[in-house]
Amino acid sequence: MLSGDMFAVGGITYKVVKKMGSGSQGSVWQVKSTADNKLYALKLISDGNPKRRRNKIENIERLISAKMNDRLLPNRANHGVYHMFPIVKYGNSASGEEGYIMECASGKTLETLWKEGVIVSMKTFDRLLLAQKVAKAIDILHSEGYCYTDISWGNFMWDERTRSIYVIDCENAAGSVLIDNGACAFLYGTGFFIAPEVAFGQAHVGYNSDRYALAAFIFGLLTCRVLMSPYHGVAMYAAQPLCQNMLEVAEYVKEGDLNGDWQHFVFDPACRVNGIDKLCVNSRNPANVAFRKNLDEATALWNSLNDSLKRLFYNAFCEPFNVSLRPGASQWVRTIGEVLAGGAVSAGSGARAKGKVSAPAPTGRVAEAGKVTAGKASPVAYPGYKPRGDAAVAQNAAVAYPTYKPRENAVNNTGAPVTYAEYKPAAHAERRKARLKGENTVIELGDETVVPGDALGIGDAEACRIYRRDGGYVLTCETESGLEIISADATSKNKLSKGQSRALLSGDAITAGNGKSVVFEI
């Protein structure tokens, strides 16, 4: 393809203006429509794996058929969130090229903004706002019954002028059928956004892996991306300082080159075996000195976070394989919104200027002046969180920790085993009962529930089916007349045709448009 080339798709002729860029998933070209004289983007798919390429093309066709671009249009004005879904498929039988036309995004990718030093110089308020926008983008997809599958810095564009977020590479978004069958177009994810259970082969990509990736994304954003992952503390760096992604972590564990200490979140208040408190403290290597300074700044940023945000991170990372504890995208949206509205946000700028150091010098050990180990340490205070006490916690002392259950192999600061007090799981970690409630109608929901038509005042035997999925519930419309789902605050209305699905949120009202409705409660 060259600038000036002409081609027709869907009865409309386009002219190629220029090449906008290329990456591992394909190339993007700016094209101009002769129908409305508007600029669009053409993405050509490139994948050396024929099966994966075919899966992706088939997924593009499904997304176009579902009219995902049109369905999500209201979110642009309401939330400043743009999903760049395929509008029409492109194919050139002569060259073998395949792809799709989409609208043009504005701004720069977050990866570019990191490299230019823009994000690290942002005020905390602005980074929180950016995090909330990304969370909202994922929340919208999940509420439509789709997962994104590849949350990463390169797949979001930020327009600083309008403060809008653009979600690109949406051809990877997978609906509930693909998720349930473990056949998402994008198989793993990217780098340390890959969920542990996916990297270790325990689960397929889906809503849970999206929730992990989103938490890792927000953690990196709010701590200015000093650490490669939420688990890059002393245990990880001491064993495998050059580990580049979660797939490598799984491989190192399999080979016996990395022990279980890596599973402790770097800011885990229950156990410091993988903390960053003593990482590179005694080094004289200039690179390690600079890295230690960045670690101190990241710690200060962490300490400045609101308690409610910290709790979400604890739930996301303190038990890496416990997917039931992970916060959903809507929880991040709501919690960040409460923090922003409460005014408890520092007006200060980012932690560093352009040119951050994100890892110690690759010497094969953590510090020059003595290897850092997880031995005796000084008392550490965690503002906003109730600590265990000091380093003199008695052996086997009973300690209570809110929101999550620490692992049995945790040790205290003296290296002695700790026995934890009886733990009561957080409400969101339990299998909560769900039901539909209407006038003179209550329907308890199980793993699969058929909702009869008379519950919504229609003559069909089935109005819809509701399935339990990954700790939540998904509704599939079964009536030709269609259904509408209205959010609790009435700001979101989604019409479903027969066969279409959508994830349910507590408070959603389900109606056939005849004035009769039932409300989903959980």
Short mmCIF file of C-alpha atoms in Angstrom, two decimals:
data_model
loop_
_atom_site.label_atom_id
_atom_site.label_comp_id
_atom_site.label_asym_id
_atom_site.label_seq_id
_atom_site.Cartn_x
_atom_site.Cartn_y
_atom_site.Cartn_z
CA MET A 1 0.00 0.00 0.00
CA LEU A 2 1.26 3.46 -0.93
CA SER A 3 0.16 7.06 -0.38
CA GLY A 4 -2.29 8.06 -3.10
CA ASP A 5 -3.68 4.55 -3.60
CA MET A 6 -7.46 4.29 -3.97
CA PHE A 7 -9.63 1.42 -2.77
CA ALA A 8 -13.31 0.73 -2.19
CA VAL A 9 -14.87 -0.86 0.90
CA GLY A 10 -18.59 -1.21 1.61
CA GLY A 11 -19.49 0.85 -1.44
CA ILE A 12 -17.31 3.79 -0.35
CA THR A 13 -14.04 4.81 -2.00
CA TYR A 14 -11.07 5.80 0.15
CA LYS A 15 -7.77 7.45 -0.71
CA VAL A 16 -4.61 6.57 1.22
CA VAL A 17 -3.10 9.73 2.74
CA LYS A 18 -0.10 8.44 4.68
CA LYS A 19 1.25 5.68 6.89
CA MET A 20 0.65 6.52 10.54
CA GLY A 21 2.69 3.76 12.15
CA SER A 22 3.26 0.05 12.56
CA GLY A 23 3.70 -2.44 15.35
CA SER A 24 3.61 -6.11 16.23
CA GLN A 25 -0.07 -6.42 15.34
CA GLY A 26 -0.02 -4.57 12.02
CA SER A 27 0.28 -1.21 10.30
CA VAL A 28 -2.08 1.77 10.42
CA TRP A 29 -2.75 4.12 7.49
CA GLN A 30 -4.61 7.41 7.38
CA VAL A 31 -7.24 7.32 4.64
CA LYS A 32 -9.83 9.80 3.39
CA SER A 33 -13.40 8.92 2.49
CA THR A 34 -14.77 10.36 -0.74
CA ALA A 35 -18.29 10.02 0.69
CA ASP A 36 -18.02 12.43 3.62
CA ASN A 37 -14.51 13.83 3.07
CA LYS A 38 -13.55 12.70 6.59
CA LEU A 39 -10.28 11.11 7.67
CA TYR A 40 -10.34 7.51 8.89
CA ALA A 41 -7.74 4.93 9.85
CA LEU A 42 -7.12 1.66 8.04
CA LYS A 43 -5.45 -1.07 10.07
CA LEU A 44 -3.82 -3.94 8.20
CA ILE A 45 -3.47 -7.08 10.32
CA SER A 46 -0.10 -8.81 10.34
CA ASP A 47 0.43 -12.05 12.22
CA GLY A 48 2.83 -14.83 11.30
CA ASN A 49 0.59 -17.42 12.95
CA PRO A 50 -2.10 -18.36 10.37
CA LYS A 51 -4.53 -19.72 12.96
CA ARG A 52 -4.23 -16.67 15.20
CA ARG A 53 -4.58 -14.37 12.19
CA ARG A 54 -7.76 -16.17 11.12
CA ASN A 55 -9.14 -15.99 14.68
CA LYS A 56 -8.49 -12.26 14.72
CA ILE A 57 -10.14 -11.66 11.33
CA GLU A 58 -13.18 -13.67 12.42
CA ASN A 59 -13.34 -11.64 15.62
CA ILE A 60 -13.24 -8.41 13.58
CA GLU A 61 -16.22 -9.67 11.59
CA ARG A 62 -18.11 -10.43 14.81
CA LEU A 63 -17.41 -6.97 16.22
CA ILE A 64 -18.58 -5.29 13.01
CA SER A 65 -21.72 -7.44 12.95
CA ALA A 66 -22.43 -6.48 16.59
CA LYS A 67 -22.07 -2.78 15.63
CA MET A 68 -19.82 -2.21 18.64
CA ASN A 69 -18.63 1.16 17.34
CA ASP A 70 -22.20 2.48 17.19
CA ARG A 71 -23.23 0.91 20.50
CA LEU A 72 -20.52 2.73 22.42
CA LEU A 73 -20.92 6.17 20.80
CA PRO A 74 -22.83 7.70 23.79
CA ASN A 75 -19.82 7.13 26.05
CA ARG A 76 -17.80 9.68 24.12
CA ALA A 77 -19.89 12.66 25.15
CA ASN A 78 -20.81 11.23 28.56
CA HIS A 79 -17.38 10.09 29.73
CA GLY A 80 -14.72 11.26 27.26
CA VAL A 81 -14.00 7.60 26.44
CA TYR A 82 -13.56 6.51 22.80
CA HIS A 83 -13.37 2.85 21.73
CA MET A 84 -11.88 2.53 18.25
CA PHE A 85 -13.86 -0.50 17.09
CA PRO A 86 -13.86 -1.78 13.50
CA ILE A 87 -16.52 -0.14 11.31
CA VAL A 88 -16.11 -2.10 8.09
CA LYS A 89 -13.79 -4.92 7.05
CA TYR A 90 -11.08 -4.40 4.42
CA GLY A 91 -9.74 -7.13 2.17
CA ASN A 92 -7.50 -7.17 -0.91
CA SER A 93 -7.60 -10.55 -2.64
CA ALA A 94 -4.70 -9.63 -4.93
CA SER A 95 -2.25 -8.75 -2.15
CA GLY A 96 -3.78 -10.92 0.57
CA GLU A 97 -4.04 -7.91 2.88
CA GLU A 98 -6.84 -7.91 5.45
CA GLY A 99 -7.88 -5.39 8.07
CA TYR A 100 -10.56 -2.88 8.90
CA ILE A 101 -11.58 0.77 8.75
CA MET A 102 -12.03 2.67 12.02
CA GLU A 103 -12.34 6.26 13.10
CA CYS A 104 -9.17 8.25 13.76
CA ALA A 105 -7.96 8.67 17.33
CA SER A 106 -6.28 11.83 18.59
CA GLY A 107 -3.47 12.34 21.04
CA LYS A 108 -0.49 10.10 21.76
CA THR A 109 -0.16 6.61 23.18
CA LEU A 110 0.63 6.42 26.88
CA GLU A 111 3.86 4.62 25.99
CA THR A 112 4.94 7.69 24.01
CA LEU A 113 3.88 10.02 26.84
CA TRP A 114 6.01 7.99 29.28
CA LYS A 115 9.03 8.29 26.98
CA GLU A 116 8.49 12.04 26.59
CA GLY A 117 8.29 12.51 30.37
CA VAL A 118 4.73 13.83 30.20
CA ILE A 119 3.14 11.37 32.62
CA VAL A 120 5.86 11.53 35.28
CA SER A 121 5.50 15.32 35.34
CA MET A 122 1.71 15.16 35.71
CA LYS A 123 0.10 16.26 38.94
CA THR A 124 -1.32 13.47 41.07
CA PHE A 125 -4.84 14.69 40.30
CA ASP A 126 -4.23 14.35 36.55
CA ARG A 127 -2.77 10.85 36.87
CA LEU A 128 -5.77 9.81 38.94
CA LEU A 129 -8.09 11.27 36.31
CA LEU A 130 -6.24 9.39 33.59
CA ALA A 131 -6.48 6.16 35.62
CA GLN A 132 -10.20 6.69 36.10
CA LYS A 133 -10.75 7.21 32.36
CA VAL A 134 -8.94 3.97 31.51
CA ALA A 135 -10.89 2.11 34.20
CA LYS A 136 -14.12 3.53 32.79
CA ALA A 137 -13.15 2.35 29.31
CA ILE A 138 -12.70 -1.20 30.61
CA ASP A 139 -15.84 -0.97 32.75
CA ILE A 140 -17.87 -0.05 29.66
CA LEU A 141 -16.53 -3.06 27.76
CA HIS A 142 -17.22 -5.43 30.65
CA SER A 143 -20.74 -4.06 31.04
CA GLU A 144 -21.30 -4.86 27.35
CA GLY A 145 -20.17 -8.46 27.87
CA TYR A 146 -16.68 -7.99 26.38
CA CYS A 147 -13.18 -8.16 27.79
CA TYR A 148 -10.32 -6.19 26.24
CA THR A 149 -7.60 -8.91 26.63
CA ASP A 150 -4.55 -6.67 26.09
CA ILE A 151 -4.39 -3.74 28.52
CA SER A 152 -1.01 -2.05 28.07
CA TRP A 153 0.58 1.39 27.71
CA GLY A 154 0.63 1.14 23.93
CA ASN A 155 -3.09 0.48 23.55
CA PHE A 156 -4.45 3.71 25.03
CA MET A 157 -4.11 7.21 23.59
CA TRP A 158 -4.54 10.35 25.68
CA ASP A 159 -5.63 13.69 24.28
CA GLU A 160 -4.26 16.23 26.76
CA ARG A 161 -6.33 19.04 25.27
CA THR A 162 -9.73 17.38 25.65
CA ARG A 163 -8.72 14.96 28.43
CA SER A 164 -10.19 12.10 26.45
CA ILE A 165 -8.95 8.52 26.36
CA TYR A 166 -8.91 6.47 23.15
CA VAL A 167 -8.85 2.67 23.28
CA ILE A 168 -7.11 1.30 20.21
CA ASP A 169 -6.50 -2.26 18.92
CA CYS A 170 -10.11 -3.06 19.78
CA GLU A 171 -10.06 -6.00 17.37
CA ASN A 172 -8.72 -7.97 20.37
CA ALA A 173 -11.90 -7.41 22.40
CA ALA A 174 -13.61 -10.73 23.05
CA GLY A 175 -17.26 -11.47 23.77
CA SER A 176 -18.59 -13.96 26.29
CA VAL A 177 -18.65 -16.87 23.82
CA LEU A 178 -14.93 -16.57 23.10
CA ILE A 179 -14.15 -16.00 26.78
CA ASP A 180 -16.10 -19.08 27.89
CA ASN A 181 -14.44 -21.21 25.20
CA GLY A 182 -10.95 -19.91 26.02
CA ALA A 183 -10.55 -18.73 22.43
CA CYS A 184 -9.81 -15.01 22.78
CA ALA A 185 -8.08 -13.57 19.73
CA PHE A 186 -5.17 -12.32 21.85
CA LEU A 187 -3.85 -15.26 23.84
CA TYR A 188 -1.95 -13.82 26.79
CA GLY A 189 -1.52 -10.07 27.08
CA THR A 190 1.61 -7.95 27.34
CA GLY A 191 4.58 -8.07 29.73
CA PHE A 192 3.70 -7.81 33.40
CA PHE A 193 0.11 -6.99 32.52
CA ILE A 194 -0.29 -10.74 31.94
CA ALA A 195 -2.27 -12.20 34.82
CA PRO A 196 -0.41 -14.82 36.92
CA GLU A 197 -3.05 -17.53 36.40
CA VAL A 198 -2.79 -17.05 32.63
CA ALA A 199 1.02 -17.09 32.61
CA PHE A 200 1.07 -20.24 34.76
CA GLY A 201 -1.43 -21.99 32.48
CA GLN A 202 -4.19 -22.16 35.08
CA ALA A 203 -6.78 -20.09 33.20
CA HIS A 204 -7.53 -18.42 29.88
CA VAL A 205 -7.72 -14.71 29.18
CA GLY A 206 -11.03 -13.20 30.29
CA TYR A 207 -12.63 -10.74 32.68
CA ASN A 208 -10.36 -11.77 35.57
CA SER A 209 -7.17 -11.24 33.58
CA ASP A 210 -8.50 -7.82 32.51
CA ARG A 211 -9.03 -6.95 36.19
CA TYR A 212 -5.44 -7.93 37.03
CA ALA A 213 -4.02 -5.99 34.09
CA LEU A 214 -6.07 -2.92 35.00
CA ALA A 215 -4.83 -3.01 38.60
CA ALA A 216 -1.22 -3.37 37.38
CA PHE A 217 -1.81 -0.50 34.95
CA ILE A 218 -3.15 1.83 37.66
CA PHE A 219 -0.38 0.79 40.07
CA GLY A 220 2.25 1.71 37.48
CA LEU A 221 0.50 4.98 36.74
CA LEU A 222 0.20 6.10 40.37
CA THR A 223 3.76 5.06 41.32
CA CYS A 224 5.23 6.54 38.12
CA ARG A 225 6.27 3.18 36.68
CA VAL A 226 9.39 2.83 38.81
CA LEU A 227 8.87 -0.91 39.27
CA MET A 228 8.40 -3.32 36.39
CA SER A 229 5.56 -5.02 38.25
CA PRO A 230 3.80 -5.11 41.64
CA TYR A 231 6.10 -8.04 42.50
CA HIS A 232 9.47 -6.52 41.62
CA GLY A 233 10.84 -6.31 45.14
CA VAL A 234 13.97 -7.67 46.76
CA ALA A 235 13.00 -11.35 46.27
CA MET A 236 12.43 -10.90 42.53
CA TYR A 237 15.50 -8.73 41.93
CA ALA A 238 17.78 -10.94 44.04
CA ALA A 239 16.81 -14.05 42.08
CA GLN A 240 15.99 -12.78 38.58
CA PRO A 241 16.82 -9.07 38.19
CA LEU A 242 16.31 -9.12 34.42
CA CYS A 243 12.94 -10.88 34.38
CA GLN A 244 10.87 -9.13 31.67
CA ASN A 245 7.33 -10.51 31.93
CA MET A 246 5.01 -12.81 33.86
CA LEU A 247 5.58 -15.65 31.39
CA GLU A 248 9.27 -15.60 32.36
CA VAL A 249 8.29 -15.65 36.03
CA ALA A 250 6.30 -18.83 35.39
CA GLU A 251 9.24 -20.36 33.55
CA TYR A 252 11.73 -19.47 36.30
CA VAL A 253 9.42 -20.96 38.93
CA LYS A 254 9.02 -24.13 36.88
CA GLU A 255 12.81 -24.46 36.58
CA GLY A 256 13.33 -23.84 40.30
CA ASP A 257 15.15 -20.55 39.74
CA LEU A 258 12.58 -18.44 41.60
CA ASN A 259 10.92 -19.33 44.90
CA GLY A 260 7.49 -18.41 46.19
CA ASP A 261 8.63 -15.15 47.81
CA TRP A 262 7.98 -13.34 44.53
CA GLN A 263 4.23 -13.72 45.22
CA HIS A 264 4.31 -11.03 47.92
CA PHE A 265 3.17 -7.61 46.75
CA VAL A 266 6.02 -5.11 47.21
CA PHE A 267 3.85 -3.08 49.60
CA ASP A 268 2.28 -6.11 51.32
CA PRO A 269 1.88 -4.92 54.93
CA ALA A 270 1.74 -8.51 56.21
CA CYS A 271 5.11 -9.66 54.93
CA ARG A 272 8.18 -7.77 53.76
CA VAL A 273 10.17 -10.62 52.16
CA ASN A 274 9.64 -8.99 48.76
CA GLY A 275 9.55 -5.35 49.81
CA ILE A 276 11.61 -2.53 48.35
CA ASP A 277 12.64 -1.01 51.69
CA LYS A 278 16.24 -2.30 51.59
CA LEU A 279 16.68 -2.70 47.85
CA CYS A 280 19.97 -1.11 46.66
CA VAL A 281 20.37 0.78 49.97
CA ASN A 282 24.14 0.25 50.29
CA SER A 283 25.11 0.31 46.63
CA ARG A 284 27.66 2.78 45.27
CA ASN A 285 26.92 1.92 41.67
CA PRO A 286 25.56 5.17 40.13
CA ALA A 287 22.72 3.33 38.39
CA ASN A 288 21.68 1.64 41.64
CA VAL A 289 21.90 4.94 43.55
CA ALA A 290 19.57 6.53 40.99
CA PHE A 291 17.25 3.53 41.18
CA ARG A 292 17.14 3.75 45.00
CA LYS A 293 16.16 7.40 44.72
CA ASN A 294 13.31 6.46 42.39
CA LEU A 295 12.23 3.72 44.79
CA ASP A 296 12.06 6.26 47.60
CA GLU A 297 9.93 8.53 45.43
CA ALA A 298 7.64 5.63 44.46
CA THR A 299 7.29 4.74 48.14
CA ALA A 300 6.38 8.34 48.94
CA LEU A 301 3.76 8.26 46.18
CA TRP A 302 2.38 5.01 47.57
CA ASN A 303 2.26 6.39 51.11
CA SER A 304 0.34 9.42 49.84
CA LEU A 305 -2.45 7.28 48.35
CA ASN A 306 -5.87 7.27 49.93
CA ASP A 307 -6.61 4.24 52.14
CA SER A 308 -9.47 3.14 49.89
CA LEU A 309 -7.12 2.95 46.89
CA LYS A 310 -4.56 0.98 48.89
CA ARG A 311 -7.20 -1.56 49.84
CA LEU A 312 -8.00 -2.15 46.17
CA PHE A 313 -4.31 -2.76 45.45
CA TYR A 314 -4.03 -5.14 48.44
CA ASN A 315 -6.98 -7.11 47.10
CA ALA A 316 -5.50 -7.15 43.60
CA PHE A 317 -1.94 -8.19 44.44
CA CYS A 318 -1.51 -9.69 47.94
CA GLU A 319 -2.83 -13.04 46.72
CA PRO A 320 -1.86 -13.10 43.03
CA PHE A 321 -3.82 -16.25 42.15
CA ASN A 322 -6.98 -15.41 44.10
CA VAL A 323 -9.04 -13.93 41.28
CA SER A 324 -12.15 -13.52 43.46
CA LEU A 325 -10.48 -10.71 45.41
CA ARG A 326 -9.59 -8.57 42.39
CA PRO A 327 -11.46 -5.27 42.13
CA GLY A 328 -13.67 -4.82 39.11
CA ALA A 329 -13.23 -1.86 36.79
CA SER A 330 -16.32 -0.19 38.24
CA GLN A 331 -14.75 -0.30 41.72
CA TRP A 332 -11.74 1.63 40.45
CA VAL A 333 -13.98 4.17 38.73
CA ARG A 334 -16.05 4.71 41.84
CA THR A 335 -13.15 4.77 44.33
CA ILE A 336 -10.99 7.12 42.27
CA GLY A 337 -14.03 9.35 41.77
CA GLU A 338 -14.57 9.49 45.53
CA VAL A 339 -10.91 10.36 46.09
CA LEU A 340 -11.01 13.13 43.48
CA ALA A 341 -14.29 14.50 44.82
CA GLY A 342 -13.00 14.40 48.39
CA GLY A 343 -10.13 16.73 47.60
CA ALA A 344 -7.60 14.51 49.39
CA VAL A 345 -5.20 14.63 46.46
CA SER A 346 -1.79 16.22 46.49
CA ALA A 347 -1.42 19.07 44.04
CA GLY A 348 2.25 18.21 43.62
CA SER A 349 3.80 17.14 40.36
CA GLY A 350 5.02 13.70 39.35
CA ALA A 351 7.85 11.86 41.02
CA ARG A 352 10.56 12.39 38.43
CA ALA A 353 11.50 14.23 35.33
CA LYS A 354 12.15 12.56 32.00
CA GLY A 355 14.77 9.82 32.10
CA LYS A 356 13.70 7.51 34.90
CA VAL A 357 15.67 4.43 35.95
CA SER A 358 13.32 1.44 36.20
CA ALA A 359 15.72 -1.26 37.39
CA PRO A 360 19.01 -1.73 39.24
CA ALA A 361 22.20 -2.09 37.27
CA PRO A 362 22.22 -5.62 35.77
CA THR A 363 25.12 -6.92 37.88
CA GLY A 364 23.45 -10.21 38.73
CA ARG A 365 22.97 -9.13 42.33
CA VAL A 366 20.92 -6.45 44.00
CA ALA A 367 23.52 -4.39 45.83
CA GLU A 368 27.30 -4.17 45.72
CA ALA A 369 27.89 -3.72 49.42
CA GLY A 370 26.37 -6.98 50.60
CA LYS A 371 23.47 -8.93 49.17
CA VAL A 372 20.09 -7.72 50.35
CA THR A 373 18.12 -10.51 52.02
CA ALA A 374 14.77 -10.77 53.69
CA GLY A 375 16.22 -10.95 57.16
CA LYS A 376 15.86 -8.70 60.19
CA ALA A 377 14.57 -5.26 59.29
CA SER A 378 13.68 -2.04 60.99
CA PRO A 379 10.05 -1.22 61.77
CA VAL A 380 8.23 0.15 58.75
CA ALA A 381 5.21 2.45 58.95
CA TYR A 382 2.46 2.35 56.35
CA PRO A 383 0.40 5.55 56.52
CA GLY A 384 -3.31 4.99 56.21
CA TYR A 385 -3.10 1.28 56.99
CA LYS A 386 -3.09 -0.34 60.43
CA PRO A 387 0.36 -1.98 60.74
CA ARG A 388 1.22 -5.11 62.67
CA GLY A 389 3.21 -3.08 65.18
CA ASP A 390 7.01 -2.97 65.37
CA ALA A 391 9.68 -5.54 64.64
CA ALA A 392 9.24 -6.99 68.10
CA VAL A 393 5.93 -8.68 67.25
CA ALA A 394 5.91 -11.78 69.40
CA GLN A 395 6.32 -15.10 67.67
CA ASN A 396 2.90 -16.58 66.85
CA ALA A 397 1.14 -13.38 67.96
CA ALA A 398 -2.40 -13.11 66.68
CA VAL A 399 -2.74 -10.31 64.15
CA ALA A 400 -5.88 -9.24 62.27
CA TYR A 401 -5.67 -7.94 58.71
CA PRO A 402 -8.66 -6.29 57.00
CA THR A 403 -9.78 -7.08 53.44
CA TYR A 404 -7.59 -10.11 52.67
CA LYS A 405 -6.15 -13.31 54.12
CA PRO A 406 -2.32 -13.40 54.20
CA ARG A 407 -0.59 -16.58 53.04
CA GLU A 408 0.36 -19.20 55.57
CA ASN A 409 4.08 -18.93 54.81
CA ALA A 410 4.29 -15.24 55.79
CA VAL A 411 6.96 -14.26 58.32
CA ASN A 412 7.35 -11.24 60.55
CA ASN A 413 10.27 -8.79 60.53
CA THR A 414 12.38 -11.09 62.75
CA GLY A 415 12.00 -13.96 60.30
CA ALA A 416 9.72 -15.88 62.67
CA PRO A 417 6.51 -17.52 61.43
CA VAL A 418 3.33 -15.60 62.10
CA THR A 419 0.00 -17.17 63.00
CA TYR A 420 -2.86 -15.02 61.85
CA ALA A 421 -6.08 -14.40 63.69
CA GLU A 422 -9.26 -15.96 62.41
CA TYR A 423 -10.09 -14.33 59.10
CA LYS A 424 -13.49 -13.35 57.80
CA PRO A 425 -13.46 -12.96 53.98
CA ALA A 426 -14.38 -9.62 52.49
CA ALA A 427 -17.94 -9.48 51.26
CA HIS A 428 -16.88 -9.30 47.63
CA ALA A 429 -14.79 -12.47 47.99
CA GLU A 430 -17.82 -14.56 48.92
CA ARG A 431 -20.29 -16.08 46.47
CA ARG A 432 -23.02 -13.54 46.92
CA LYS A 433 -26.65 -14.38 46.30
CA ALA A 434 -28.27 -12.62 43.39
CA ARG A 435 -31.87 -12.15 42.41
CA LEU A 436 -34.29 -10.32 40.15
CA LYS A 437 -36.92 -8.32 41.96
CA GLY A 438 -40.03 -6.75 40.50
CA GLU A 439 -43.59 -6.01 41.44
CA ASN A 440 -44.87 -9.29 42.93
CA THR A 441 -41.85 -11.05 41.40
CA VAL A 442 -38.66 -12.43 42.97
CA ILE A 443 -36.38 -14.76 40.99
CA GLU A 444 -33.34 -16.25 42.72
CA LEU A 445 -30.40 -16.63 40.32
CA GLY A 446 -28.24 -19.74 40.02
CA ASP A 447 -25.47 -20.73 37.62
CA GLU A 448 -28.00 -20.52 34.75
CA THR A 449 -31.46 -19.05 35.18
CA VAL A 450 -34.27 -18.80 32.63
CA VAL A 451 -36.33 -15.64 33.11
CA PRO A 452 -39.89 -16.26 31.84
CA GLY A 453 -41.57 -13.74 29.58
CA ASP A 454 -44.40 -13.07 32.01
CA ALA A 455 -41.88 -11.64 34.50
CA LEU A 456 -41.50 -8.76 32.03
CA GLY A 457 -45.07 -8.74 30.78
CA ILE A 458 -44.42 -10.32 27.38
CA GLY A 459 -45.86 -13.44 25.79
CA ASP A 460 -42.56 -15.22 25.05
CA ALA A 461 -41.79 -18.36 27.04
CA GLU A 462 -38.29 -16.99 27.71
CA ALA A 463 -37.39 -13.32 28.04
CA CYS A 464 -33.72 -13.93 28.76
CA ARG A 465 -31.21 -16.23 30.38
CA ILE A 466 -28.80 -15.13 33.09
CA TYR A 467 -25.50 -16.94 33.61
CA ARG A 468 -23.02 -16.76 36.46
CA ARG A 469 -19.64 -15.79 35.00
CA ASP A 470 -16.35 -15.14 36.86
CA GLY A 471 -18.08 -14.00 40.03
CA GLY A 472 -20.58 -11.85 38.12
CA TYR A 473 -23.68 -12.34 35.99
CA VAL A 474 -24.27 -12.01 32.24
CA LEU A 475 -27.70 -11.64 30.63
CA THR A 476 -28.46 -13.01 27.17
CA CYS A 477 -31.61 -11.75 25.44
CA GLU A 478 -33.94 -14.56 24.23
CA THR A 479 -36.88 -12.55 22.88
CA GLU A 480 -37.33 -11.28 19.33
CA SER A 481 -38.79 -8.01 20.67
CA GLY A 482 -35.54 -7.22 22.47
CA LEU A 483 -34.79 -5.95 25.97
CA GLU A 484 -33.36 -2.80 27.50
CA ILE A 485 -31.04 -2.63 30.51
CA ILE A 486 -31.04 0.64 32.43
CA SER A 487 -28.36 1.43 35.03
CA ALA A 488 -29.34 2.24 38.61
CA ASP A 489 -28.61 5.95 38.09
CA ALA A 490 -30.38 5.93 34.70
CA THR A 491 -27.30 7.34 32.97
CA SER A 492 -26.74 4.23 30.86
CA LYS A 493 -29.33 2.49 28.68
CA ASN A 494 -28.43 -0.55 26.58
CA LYS A 495 -30.81 -2.16 24.09
CA LEU A 496 -30.24 -5.84 23.37
CA SER A 497 -31.50 -7.80 20.39
CA LYS A 498 -32.07 -11.53 20.56
CA GLY A 499 -28.78 -13.34 21.17
CA GLN A 500 -26.92 -10.29 22.46
CA SER A 501 -25.38 -10.37 25.94
CA ARG A 502 -24.41 -7.87 28.60
CA ALA A 503 -22.85 -8.12 32.05
CA LEU A 504 -25.20 -7.05 34.85
CA LEU A 505 -24.42 -4.61 37.63
CA SER A 506 -26.35 -4.39 40.88
CA GLY A 507 -29.28 -2.02 40.46
CA ASP A 508 -29.67 -2.58 36.71
CA ALA A 509 -33.31 -2.57 35.60
CA ILE A 510 -34.37 -5.01 32.86
CA THR A 511 -37.40 -4.10 30.78
CA ALA A 512 -39.12 -5.00 27.52
CA GLY A 513 -40.20 -1.40 27.03
CA ASN A 514 -43.77 -1.91 28.20
CA GLY A 515 -43.46 -0.28 31.60
CA LYS A 516 -42.84 -3.52 33.47
CA SER A 517 -39.35 -4.27 34.76
CA VAL A 518 -37.28 -6.31 37.20
CA VAL A 519 -34.19 -5.09 39.04
CA PHE A 520 -30.98 -7.11 39.37
CA GLU A 521 -29.75 -7.22 42.96
CA ILE A 522 -26.59 -8.77 44.38
#
